[in-house]
Amino acid sequence: MASRPVSPNRRGDTRERILESATILFGTRGFDAVSLDQIATEVGVAKQTLLYWFASKDDLMQAVLANMAAELTVVVEAAMRAAPDDPLDRLDAVVHAVFRSAVRRPALLGLLRELSRLPSGATGYMTEHLNPLVARAVAWMQSEMELGRLRQGNPAIIVAMVYATVTGIATEPEALRVVGWQQDIAGLRNLRLEMTRFLRAALTPEKS
C-alpha cells in the first residue's frame, strides 16, 4: 500500500513543533543537557524526521536562536506601532512588551542565559537577525534626541545598556536575589516598573 503524501502544511507544522519543543527544552535544561533524541521524543517524531529538517544539533540551535530573534523583533515593532507618539511612552511600551514575553514564555530567559555559555560565533544567526532591529532603535532614539523629545546622549550605548539589563536578569539572577528579588511573575513586574522609571528619569529632556 502506497504511503500517503504529506501535505505542505503538515510538513511546515512538523518543523514548527520541533522548533517549539527545542526552544522549551534548551531554555529549561540547557543546550548541552538536551539531545536530539529527547527533542524527537518530545515532538513525537522519529529522529530521522528531525534530521530531515535540521542536519545537526548545532543547526537546530541556530534555528532556535534565529526564531527567538525574529519573535523579539515582532514584539518590539508591534509595541512601537501601538504606543502613543510620545517617545517615553513608546519606551515604556517596548519594555512592557519584552517583559510580558518573558512572563508568558519563561524558556526565553533560559535561552538568554544559555547564550552566555556558548562559544564565540555560535550566536551568529541571532545577531544577524537582531542587527536591523538594533539599528532602527538607535536611529529612532537619535532622531528623538535631535528633536529635543529625549535627553541628549549616545543612543547606541543606551540601547546596549537596556539590552544588557534584560539579559543580565537571565544570566545573573543571583546578583538580584542578594537584594531579595525572586525570578517569578511579581519579580519580573517589579523589574519592569523600575526599568521604565529609570529610563524616564534618564531620558526626560531637561527644562530650559
N, CA, C and O of each residue as an XYZ file, in Angstrom:
832
protein
N       0.843     -1.199      0.000
C       0.000      0.000      0.000
C       0.877      1.247      0.000
O       1.764      1.390      0.841
N       0.624      2.145     -0.943
C       1.471      3.330     -1.057
C       1.226      4.266      0.116
O       0.103      4.408      0.600
N       2.309      4.901      0.560
C       2.164      5.837      1.666
C       1.487      7.117      1.188
O       1.640      7.522      0.036
N       0.748      7.734      2.075
C       0.049      8.960      1.739
C       1.024     10.128      1.737
O       1.848     10.240      2.645
N       0.949     11.000      0.736
C       1.854     12.150      0.727
C       1.567     13.078      1.891
O       0.424     13.237      2.320
N       2.637     13.689      2.394
C       2.499     14.636      3.491
C       2.223     16.013      2.911
O       2.977     16.498      2.067
N       1.150     16.641      3.360
C       0.785     17.959      2.839
C       1.824     18.985      3.255
O       2.469     18.829      4.292
N       1.995     20.049      2.445
C       2.955     21.093      2.802
C       2.666     21.709      4.166
O       3.591     22.005      4.922
N       1.376     21.906      4.488
C       1.044     22.493      5.778
C       1.493     21.602      6.919
O       2.012     22.084      7.926
N       1.290     20.291      6.761
C       1.682     19.359      7.805
C       3.191     19.324      7.958
O       3.709     19.222      9.070
N       3.912     19.412      6.811
C       5.367     19.397      6.855
C       5.875     20.633      7.597
O       6.783     20.539      8.423
N       5.280     21.800      7.295
C       5.680     23.010      7.991
C       5.352     22.950      9.468
O       6.100     23.458     10.304
N       4.218     22.321      9.786
C       3.818     22.186     11.183
C       4.833     21.343     11.948
O       5.130     21.638     13.105
N       5.362     20.310     11.324
C       6.364     19.472     11.981
C       7.605     20.287     12.317
O       8.144     20.179     13.418
N       8.048     21.089     11.387
C       9.230     21.930     11.641
C       8.967     22.883     12.798
O       9.820     23.055     13.668
N       7.788     23.503     12.814
C       7.475     24.446     13.885
C       7.376     23.741     15.231
O       7.792     24.294     16.250
N       6.836     22.539     15.247
C       6.739     21.803     16.510
C       8.121     21.424     17.035
O       8.364     21.440     18.241
N       9.024     21.083     16.113
C      10.404     20.785     16.516
C      11.046     22.031     17.121
O      11.689     21.957     18.169
N      10.873     23.169     16.463
C      11.455     24.410     16.975
C      10.880     24.770     18.340
O      11.619     25.188     19.231
N       9.565     24.610     18.513
C       8.938     24.971     19.786
C       9.429     24.069     20.907
O       9.748     24.551     21.994
N       9.495     22.769     20.656
C       9.969     21.843     21.690
C      11.438     22.092     22.012
O      11.838     22.043     23.176
N      12.242     22.361     20.984
C      13.661     22.636     21.213
C      13.832     23.922     22.016
O      14.704     23.999     22.882
N      13.010     24.931     21.736
C      13.077     26.182     22.488
C      12.819     25.942     23.970
O      13.553     26.442     24.822
N      11.783     25.182     24.271
C      11.425     24.907     25.667
C      12.500     24.073     26.352
O      12.905     24.375     27.475
N      12.960     23.027     25.680
C      13.947     22.134     26.296
C      15.296     22.828     26.456
O      15.913     22.736     27.517
N      15.760     23.518     25.424
C      17.025     24.245     25.532
C      16.936     25.325     26.610
O      17.887     25.540     27.362
N      15.785     26.002     26.678
C      15.628     27.092     27.624
C      15.498     26.646     29.071
O      15.879     27.377     29.985
N      14.959     25.446     29.283
C      14.747     24.976     30.654
C      15.864     24.062     31.146
O      16.142     24.012     32.344
N      16.508     23.334     30.224
C      17.537     22.375     30.642
C      18.943     22.763     30.202
O      19.926     22.314     30.791
N      19.041     23.592     29.172
C      20.354     23.954     28.653
C      20.677     23.201     27.376
O      20.205     22.082     27.173
N      21.481     23.813     26.515
C      21.825     23.189     25.236
C      22.552     21.859     25.421
O      22.221     20.867     24.772
N      23.538     21.847     26.308
C      24.357     20.651     26.465
C      23.582     19.478     27.054
O      23.911     18.321     26.790
N      22.554     19.770     27.850
C      21.836     18.707     28.555
C      20.747     18.054     27.712
O      20.163     17.056     28.133
N      20.467     18.592     26.543
C      19.357     18.093     25.720
C      19.909     17.445     24.453
O      20.760     18.017     23.772
N      19.419     16.256     24.147
C      19.851     15.547     22.936
C      18.768     15.632     21.857
O      17.612     15.948     22.137
N      19.168     15.348     20.636
C      18.204     15.311     19.541
C      17.173     14.208     19.758
O      16.011     14.359     19.381
N      17.594     13.107     20.363
C      16.652     12.023     20.659
C      15.550     12.510     21.600
O      14.379     12.185     21.406
N      15.920     13.282     22.610
C      14.928     13.797     23.553
C      13.952     14.741     22.866
O      12.751     14.706     23.131
N      14.471     15.577     21.987
C      13.602     16.516     21.274
C      12.649     15.758     20.355
O      11.459     16.066     20.296
N      13.178     14.765     19.638
C      12.333     13.978     18.745
C      11.231     13.269     19.528
O      10.084     13.216     19.083
N      11.574     12.733     20.678
C      10.576     12.053     21.516
C       9.515     13.038     21.976
O       8.325     12.724     21.962
N       9.935     14.221     22.382
C       9.000     15.238     22.849
C       8.023     15.638     21.748
O       6.837     15.849     22.002
N       8.534     15.740     20.523
C       7.692     16.136     19.395
C       6.810     14.980     18.937
O       5.720     15.191     18.404
N       7.296     13.744     19.152
C       6.561     12.564     18.701
C       6.888     12.181     17.275
O       6.030     11.690     16.542
N       8.154     12.410     16.877
C       8.597     12.025     15.542
C       9.869     11.203     15.664
O      10.516     11.192     16.711
N      10.221     10.516     14.588
C      11.475      9.772     14.570
C      12.645     10.752     14.488
O      12.504     11.866     13.983
N      13.797     10.319     14.991
C      14.971     11.184     14.944
C      15.322     11.528     13.503
O      15.779     12.637     13.225
N      15.114     10.595     12.587
C      15.419     10.861     11.184
C      14.546     11.981     10.628
O      14.978     12.739      9.760
N      13.319     12.082     11.128
C      12.444     13.177     10.700
C      13.016     14.506     11.166
O      13.029     15.483     10.418
N      13.489     14.535     12.404
C      14.100     15.751     12.921
C      15.322     16.132     12.079
O      15.523     17.300     11.746
N      16.132     15.121     11.744
C      17.342     15.380     10.967
C      17.024     15.782      9.525
O      17.862     16.377      8.848
N      15.827     15.462      9.058
C      15.404     15.923      7.733
C      15.309     17.456      7.733
O      15.679     18.112      6.760
N      14.808     18.009      8.839
C      14.628     19.452      8.941
C      15.891     20.167      9.425
O      16.185     21.282      8.994
N      16.623     19.524     10.313
C      17.823     20.139     10.894
C      18.940     19.110     10.891
O      18.857     18.087     11.570
N      19.979     19.388     10.127
C      21.010     18.382      9.877
C      21.818     18.024     11.118
O      22.436     16.960     11.159
N      21.829     18.886     12.126
C      22.616     18.631     13.334
C      22.020     19.408     14.502
O      21.130     20.240     14.324
N      22.515     19.127     15.676
C      22.072     19.865     16.858
C      22.464     21.335     16.749
O      21.708     22.213     17.167
N      23.642     21.607     16.191
C      24.071     22.997     16.018
C      23.128     23.740     15.073
O      22.786     24.896     15.318
N      22.707     23.074     13.988
C      21.770     23.703     13.055
C      20.447     24.018     13.751
O      19.864     25.080     13.535
N      19.977     23.094     14.584
C      18.733     23.314     15.318
C      18.895     24.462     16.311
O      17.998     25.290     16.467
N      20.038     24.503     16.976
C      20.289     25.573     17.923
C      20.273     26.927     17.222
O      19.677     27.881     17.722
N      20.919     27.010     16.077
C      20.941     28.263     15.328
C      19.536     28.677     14.914
O      19.185     29.856     14.968
N      18.731     27.696     14.498
C      17.357     27.995     14.090
C      16.528     28.484     15.274
O      15.710     29.393     15.128
N      16.737     27.888     16.442
C      16.021     28.319     17.646
C      16.387     29.769     17.984
O      15.508     30.571     18.299
N      17.677     30.107     17.920
C      18.119     31.456     18.239
C      17.598     32.463     17.211
O      17.180     33.563     17.572
N      17.625     32.081     15.925
C      17.093     32.968     14.894
C      15.603     33.172     15.086
O      15.093     34.273     14.882
N      14.900     32.111     15.480
C      13.470     32.198     15.728
C      13.179     33.129     16.904
O      12.235     33.918     16.866
N      14.006     33.026     17.952
C      13.835     33.889     19.113
C      14.064     35.347     18.741
O      13.332     36.231     19.185
N      15.084     35.592     17.925
C      15.363     36.961     17.498
C      14.212     37.522     16.666
O      13.825     38.680     16.825
N      13.669     36.687     15.778
C      12.543     37.126     14.947
C      11.318     37.404     15.809
O      10.594     38.371     15.573
N      11.088     36.561     16.801
C       9.959     36.754     17.711
C      10.109     38.049     18.495
O       9.145     38.796     18.665
N      11.311     38.310     18.968
C      11.572     39.539     19.717
C      11.370     40.764     18.827
O      10.839     41.780     19.275
N      11.791     40.666     17.570
C      11.608     41.773     16.629
C      10.139     42.089     16.431
O       9.746     43.256     16.437
N       9.326     41.059     16.256
C       7.883     41.256     16.074
C       7.272     41.921     17.306
O       6.461     42.839     17.183
N       7.663     41.455     18.491
C       7.127     42.005     19.743
C       7.471     43.492     19.873
O       6.610     44.310     20.195
N       8.740     43.832     19.620
C       9.179     45.224     19.776
C       8.508     46.125     18.742
O       8.030     47.206     19.084
N       8.469     45.693     17.490
C       7.896     46.530     16.445
C       6.397     46.718     16.640
O       5.869     47.798     16.373
N       5.702     45.673     17.104
C       4.265     45.803     17.373
C       4.018     46.785     18.507
O       3.078     47.578     18.452
N       4.866     46.734     19.544
C       4.726     47.658     20.669
C       4.961     49.100     20.223
O       4.258     50.012     20.658
N       5.945     49.301     19.360
C       6.238     50.647     18.867
C       5.068     51.204     18.061
O       4.716     52.376     18.197
N       4.466     50.355     17.220
C       3.348     50.822     16.385
C       2.123     51.159     17.228
O       1.414     52.123     16.939
N       1.871     50.369     18.269
C       0.653     50.541     19.067
C       0.778     51.645     20.119
O      -0.234     52.124     20.631
N       1.994     52.049     20.444
C       2.204     53.011     21.525
C       1.866     54.428     21.082
O       1.857     54.717     19.886
N       1.588     55.312     22.035
C       1.382     56.739     21.707
C       2.637     57.334     21.083
O       3.702     56.717     21.082
N       2.493     58.547     20.551
C       3.607     59.182     19.848
C       4.728     59.610     20.793
O       5.882     59.692     20.373
N       4.414     59.881     22.046
C       5.430     60.335     22.996
C       6.545     59.291     23.114
O       6.257     58.123     23.375
N       7.822     59.688     22.927
C       8.914     58.712     22.936
C       9.077     57.974     24.264
O       9.444     56.799     24.274
N       8.807     58.649     25.385
C       8.918     57.979     26.681
C       7.828     56.925     26.841
O       8.061     55.863     27.419
N       6.639     57.226     26.327
C       5.562     56.233     26.355
C       5.913     55.042     25.468
O       5.586     53.899     25.788
N       6.574     55.318     24.365
C       6.974     54.219     23.481
C       8.023     53.331     24.139
O       7.973     52.108     24.011
N       8.954     53.932     24.831
C       9.949     53.136     25.560
C       9.272     52.282     26.622
O       9.620     51.114     26.795
N       8.304     52.859     27.337
C       7.544     52.087     28.331
C       6.877     50.886     27.667
O       6.912     49.772     28.191
N       6.268     51.128     26.507
C       5.535     50.067     25.813
C       6.461     48.942     25.367
O       6.104     47.767     25.453
N       7.648     49.302     24.889
C       8.601     48.280     24.434
C       9.094     47.440     25.611
O       9.127     46.212     25.529
N       9.476     48.099     26.701
C       9.943     47.362     27.878
C       8.835     46.450     28.397
O       9.090     45.299     28.751
N       7.611     46.962     28.441
C       6.480     46.170     28.916
C       6.279     44.945     28.034
O       6.048     43.846     28.537
N       6.366     45.132     26.712
C       6.141     44.028     25.784
C       7.207     42.944     25.922
O       6.896     41.753     25.878
N       8.462     43.358     26.087
C       9.553     42.388     26.229
C       9.392     41.594     27.524
O       9.557     40.374     27.532
N       9.072     42.279     28.609
C       8.893     41.575     29.880
C       7.659     40.682     29.851
O       7.656     39.609     30.453
N       6.613     41.116     29.157
C       5.422     40.280     29.038
C       5.749     38.977     28.309
O       5.249     37.912     28.671
N       6.585     39.071     27.287
C       7.005     37.858     26.570
C       7.775     36.919     27.491
O       7.615     35.701     27.424
N       8.615     37.497     28.354
C       9.392     36.672     29.286
C       8.489     35.965     30.287
O       8.756     34.829     30.678
N       7.414     36.643     30.704
C       6.471     36.027     31.643
C       5.706     34.906     30.960
O       5.508     33.836     31.536
N       5.277     35.155     29.732
C       4.487     34.151     29.012
C       5.333     32.955     28.583
O       4.846     31.826     28.530
N       6.602     33.214     28.278
C       7.469     32.136     27.803
C       8.773     32.160     28.595
O       9.769     32.711     28.128
N       8.777     31.566     29.793
C       9.987     31.568     30.628
C      11.205     30.973     29.938
O      12.338     31.296     30.293
N      10.979     30.098     28.946
C      12.111     29.487     28.240
C      12.970     30.538     27.547
O      14.156     30.305     27.316
N      12.387     31.701     27.209
C      13.169     32.737     26.549
C      14.270     33.262     27.459
O      15.384     33.519     27.002
N      13.966     33.422     28.748
C      15.008     33.840     29.687
C      16.095     32.776     29.790
O      17.281     33.089     29.888
N      15.671     31.514     29.765
C      16.649     30.433     29.803
C      17.555     30.444     28.593
O      18.750     30.172     28.708
N      16.995     30.759     27.419
C      17.817     30.839     26.214
C      18.823     31.977     26.311
O      19.972     31.835     25.892
N      18.390     33.108     26.865
C      19.334     34.213     27.068
C      20.481     33.783     27.977
O      21.638     34.139     27.751
N      20.145     33.018     29.002
C      21.180     32.529     29.919
C      22.148     31.609     29.184
O      23.354     31.648     29.426
N      21.620     30.786     28.293
C      22.466     29.866     27.546
C      23.400     30.583     26.581
O      24.486     30.087     26.283
N      22.980     31.753     26.089
C      23.823     32.491     25.148
C      25.182     32.798     25.744
O      26.192     32.779     25.041
N      25.213     33.084     27.054
C      26.473     33.442     27.698
C      27.409     32.243     27.829
O      28.592     32.409     28.126
N      26.890     31.047     27.611
C      27.694     29.839     27.770
C      28.152     29.255     26.433
O      28.936     28.307     26.397
N      27.659     29.826     25.345
C      28.005     29.292     24.030
C      29.350     29.842     23.570
O      29.733     30.948     23.952
N      30.071     29.073     22.750
C      31.357     29.568     22.234
C      31.166     30.770     21.335
O      30.095     30.974     20.764
N      32.209     31.557     21.217
C      32.161     32.741     20.369
C      31.791     32.363     18.935
O      32.343     31.418     18.371
N      30.865     33.099     18.360
C      30.441     32.842     16.989
C      29.228     31.951     16.873
O      28.640     31.853     15.796
N      28.833     31.294     17.959
C      27.703     30.363     17.897
C      26.373     31.089     17.780
O      25.375     30.491     17.378
N      26.347     32.366     18.125
C      25.099     33.125     18.106
C      24.989     34.009     16.865
O      24.277     35.013     16.867
N      25.702     33.622     15.809
C      25.749     34.455     14.609
C      24.395     34.723     13.990
O      24.102     35.861     13.626
N      23.555     33.694     13.860
C      22.246     33.877     13.247
C      21.389     34.845     14.045
O      20.704     35.697     13.480
N      21.433     34.705     15.366
C      20.632     35.590     16.205
C      21.083     37.037     16.046
O      20.260     37.939     15.889
N      22.394     37.252     16.088
C      22.933     38.599     15.924
C      22.543     39.175     14.570
O      22.180     40.347     14.464
N      22.620     38.348     13.542
C      22.267     38.783     12.192
C      20.812     39.245     12.134
O      20.499     40.230     11.466
N      19.924     38.535     12.831
C      18.511     38.893     12.822
C      18.214     40.106     13.699
O      17.289     40.866     13.412
N      18.991     40.292     14.766
C      18.743     41.407     15.676
C      19.360     42.715     15.206
O      18.887     43.788     15.581
N      20.399     42.646     14.398
C      21.102     43.860     13.972
C      20.180     44.910     13.342
O      20.289     46.087     13.683
N      19.268     44.517     12.427
C      18.374     45.542     11.850
C      17.489     46.195     12.908
O      17.245     47.401     12.849
N      17.003     45.408     13.880
C      16.167     45.962     14.940
C      16.964     46.948     15.797
O      16.468     48.021     16.142
N      18.184     46.581     16.134
C      19.033     47.470     16.936
C      19.322     48.759     16.168
O      19.277     49.848     16.740
N      19.618     48.633     14.872
C      19.918     49.814     14.061
C      18.724     50.756     14.006
O      18.884     51.974     14.088
N      17.522     50.190     13.867
C      16.325     51.042     13.833
C      16.091     51.714     15.187
O      15.708     52.882     15.249
N      16.326     50.966     16.273
C      16.134     51.532     17.608
C      17.092     52.696     17.842
O      16.699     53.730     18.382
N      18.340     52.527     17.438
C      19.341     53.594     17.609
C      18.969     54.808     16.765
O      19.057     55.943     17.232
N      18.546     54.567     15.504
C      18.184     55.677     14.619
C      16.968     56.428     15.155
O      16.917     57.656     15.104
N      15.986     55.678     15.672
C      14.786     56.313     16.237
C      15.158     57.167     17.442
O      14.711     58.309     17.554
N      15.964     56.631     18.333
C      16.342     57.375     19.537
C      17.162     58.608     19.174
O      16.984     59.666     19.777
N      18.058     58.487     18.197
C      18.853     59.630     17.748
C      17.947     60.731     17.209
O      18.151     61.911     17.491
N      16.936     60.326     16.426
C      16.006     61.302     15.865
C      15.227     62.028     16.964
O      15.045     63.244     16.905
N      14.771     61.273     17.968
C      14.018     61.890     19.071
C      14.908     62.823     19.890
O      14.434     63.840     20.395
N      16.166     62.495     20.023
C      17.090     63.375     20.738
C      17.300     64.665     19.963
O      17.344     65.746     20.551
N      17.429     64.556     18.653
C      17.636     65.744     17.825
C      16.418     66.663     17.850
O      16.546     67.881     17.726
N      15.235     66.068     18.012
C      14.004     66.854     18.107
C      13.807     67.446     19.503
O      12.891     68.239     19.720
N      14.658     67.065     20.439
C      14.540     67.577     21.794
C      13.500     66.861     22.630
O      13.130     67.338     23.703
N      13.014     65.698     22.143
C      11.971     64.976     22.877
C      12.570     63.937     23.825
O      11.864     63.380     24.666
N      13.866     63.678     23.689
C      14.605     62.844     24.628
C      15.879     63.585     25.015
O      16.423     64.351     24.220
N      16.351     63.357     26.228
C      17.589     63.980     26.673
C      18.745     63.542     25.786
O      18.818     62.379     25.389
N      19.638     64.456     25.478
C      20.778     64.135     24.634
C      21.672     63.078     25.292
O      21.886     63.097     26.504
N      22.185     62.165     24.476
C      23.080     61.119     24.943
C      23.534     60.286     23.770
O      23.262     60.629     22.619
N      24.213     59.210     24.044
C      24.662     58.294     22.994
C      23.619     57.196     22.833
O      23.553     56.298     23.673
N      22.801     57.237     21.781
C      21.701     56.273     21.663
C      22.171     54.822     21.553
O      21.508     53.912     22.051
N      23.305     54.608     20.906
C      23.802     53.234     20.766
C      24.151     52.643     22.131
O      23.847     51.483     22.407
N      24.789     53.443     22.977
C      25.146     52.953     24.309
C      23.897     52.730     25.158
O      23.825     51.759     25.911
N      22.916     53.623     25.042
C      21.682     53.472     25.819
C      20.953     52.191     25.423
O      20.495     51.449     26.292
N      20.839     51.924     24.121
C      20.200     50.689     23.658
C      20.965     49.471     24.173
O      20.362     48.491     24.610
N      22.305     49.539     24.117
C      23.120     48.423     24.610
C      22.925     48.216     26.105
O      22.903     47.078     26.574
N      22.784     49.309     26.863
C      22.585     49.198     28.306
C      21.242     48.548     28.634
O      21.153     47.734     29.554
N      20.205     48.904     27.888
C      18.894     48.291     28.110
C      18.957     46.798     27.802
O      18.438     45.974     28.555
N      19.602     46.460     26.680
C      19.740     45.044     26.316
C      20.531     44.293     27.384
O      20.166     43.182     27.768
N      21.621     44.905     27.863
C      22.450     44.254     28.871
C      21.676     44.041     30.173
O      21.881     43.044     30.865
N      20.791     44.978     30.502
C      19.991     44.830     31.717
C      19.039     43.660     31.603
O      18.905     42.863     32.531
N      18.370     43.557     30.452
C      17.422     42.455     30.244
C      18.143     41.113     30.256
O      17.687     40.169     30.902
N      19.264     41.022     29.548
C      19.994     39.753     29.532
C      20.605     39.448     30.888
O      20.732     38.283     31.266
N      20.987     40.492     31.626
C      21.555     40.278     32.947
C      20.567     39.647     33.908
O      20.958     38.898     34.803
N      19.278     39.946     33.727
C      18.251     39.330     34.561
C      18.293     37.819     34.415
O      18.092     37.082     35.381
N      18.556     37.367     33.195
C      18.595     35.923     32.951
C      19.928     35.310     33.330
O      19.978     34.201     33.861
N      21.020     36.035     33.055
C      22.333     35.418     33.228
C      22.896     35.557     34.636
O      23.726     34.751     35.056
N      22.444     36.581     35.371
C      22.982     36.804     36.716
C      21.870     36.980     37.752
O      21.869     37.970     38.483
N      20.926     36.041     37.828
C      19.823     36.209     38.781
C      20.281     36.242     40.235
O      19.609     36.834     41.079
N      21.419     35.612     40.539
C      21.887     35.590     41.928
C      22.220     36.997     42.424
O      22.037     37.301     43.603
N      22.704     37.844     41.534
C      23.029     39.213     41.939
C      21.780     39.956     42.401
O      21.852     40.803     43.291
N      20.639     39.639     41.797
C      19.390     40.276     42.198
C      18.799     39.621     43.441
O      18.132     40.283     44.236
N      19.038     38.340     43.609
C      18.498     37.649     44.787
C      19.158     38.152     46.068
O      18.593     38.024     47.154
N      20.353     38.722     45.939
C      21.033     39.284     47.109
C      20.173     40.367     47.755
O      20.204     40.543     48.973
N      19.409     41.089     46.947
C      18.559     42.155     47.476
C      17.114     41.683     47.635
O      16.198     42.496     47.756
N      16.916     40.361     47.635
C      15.597     39.812     47.900
C      14.714     39.622     46.690
O      13.525     39.340     46.834
N      15.273     39.771     45.487
C      14.460     39.619     44.278
C      14.201     38.147     43.971
O      15.074     37.301     44.165
N      12.991     37.847     43.489
C      12.629     36.493     43.100
C      12.285     36.468     41.610
O      11.575     37.341     41.111
N      12.799     35.458     40.912
C      12.553     35.363     39.475
C      11.197     34.698     39.247
O      11.115     33.540     38.839
N      10.135     35.461     39.523
C       8.782     34.997     39.275
C       8.016     36.134     38.621
O       8.600     37.168     38.296
N       6.700     35.955     38.421
C       5.915     36.962     37.723
C       5.953     38.303     38.448
O       6.143     39.348     37.826
N       5.770     38.265     39.776
C       5.798     39.513     40.544
C       7.173     40.166     40.475
O       7.274     41.387     40.362
N       8.240     39.358     40.542
C       9.591     39.894     40.472
C       9.877     40.545     39.135
O      10.483     41.615     39.083
N       9.445     39.906     38.040
C       9.648     40.478     36.711
C       8.846     41.762     36.545
O       9.312     42.712     35.917
N       7.640     41.789     37.108
C       6.826     43.007     37.027
C       7.510     44.166     37.752
O       7.530     45.290     37.252
N       8.067     43.890     38.923
C       8.767     44.943     39.657
C       9.992     45.441     38.911
O      10.281     46.638     38.900
N      10.716     44.508     38.281
C      11.881     44.918     37.494
C      11.464     45.792     36.317
O      12.125     46.781     35.999
N      10.363     45.417     35.676
C       9.874     46.227     34.558
C       9.536     47.644     35.015
O       9.898     48.618     34.356
N       8.852     47.754     36.128
C       8.490     49.073     36.636
C       9.724     49.908     36.955
O       9.778     51.095     36.634
N      10.715     49.282     37.589
C      11.930     50.022     37.942
C      12.700     50.438     36.698
O      13.270     51.528     36.651
N      12.717     49.564     35.682
C      13.443     49.913     34.458
C      12.766     51.078     33.740
O      13.444     51.991     33.270
N      11.438     51.054     33.650
C      10.757     52.152     32.967
C      10.930     53.462     33.730
O      11.095     54.518     33.119
N      10.894     53.402     35.062
C      11.129     54.613     35.847
C      12.539     55.150     35.621
O      12.744     56.357     35.492
N      13.511     54.231     35.575
C      14.903     54.637     35.372
C      15.074     55.285     33.998
O      15.713     56.330     33.879
N      14.499     54.661     32.956
C      14.631     55.216     31.610
C      13.959     56.581     31.507
O      14.489     57.493     30.873
N      12.807     56.717     32.123
C      12.124     58.013     32.093
C      12.970     59.089     32.777
O      13.120     60.198     32.265
N      13.515     58.743     33.931
C      14.334     59.720     34.653
C      15.583     60.091     33.849
O      16.010     61.246     33.840
N      16.161     59.090     33.174
C      17.419     59.326     32.455
C      17.203     60.047     31.135
O      18.096     60.756     30.671
N      16.032     59.882     30.516
C      15.844     60.390     29.159
C      14.849     61.543     29.045
O      14.656     62.083     27.956
N      14.211     61.928     30.161
C      13.327     63.093     30.102
C      14.154     64.336     29.800
O      15.151     64.588     30.477
N      13.758     65.117     28.796
C      14.555     66.304     28.437
C      14.639     67.299     29.578
O      13.699     67.463     30.356
N      15.765     67.950     29.660
C      15.949     68.981     30.688
C      15.099     70.196     30.329
O      14.986     70.569     29.162
N      14.510     70.798     31.339
C      13.711     72.012     31.106
C      14.644     73.199     30.880
O      15.623     73.403     31.598
N      14.303     73.964     29.863
C      15.146     75.110     29.537
C      14.834     76.293     30.438
O      15.451     77.350     30.306
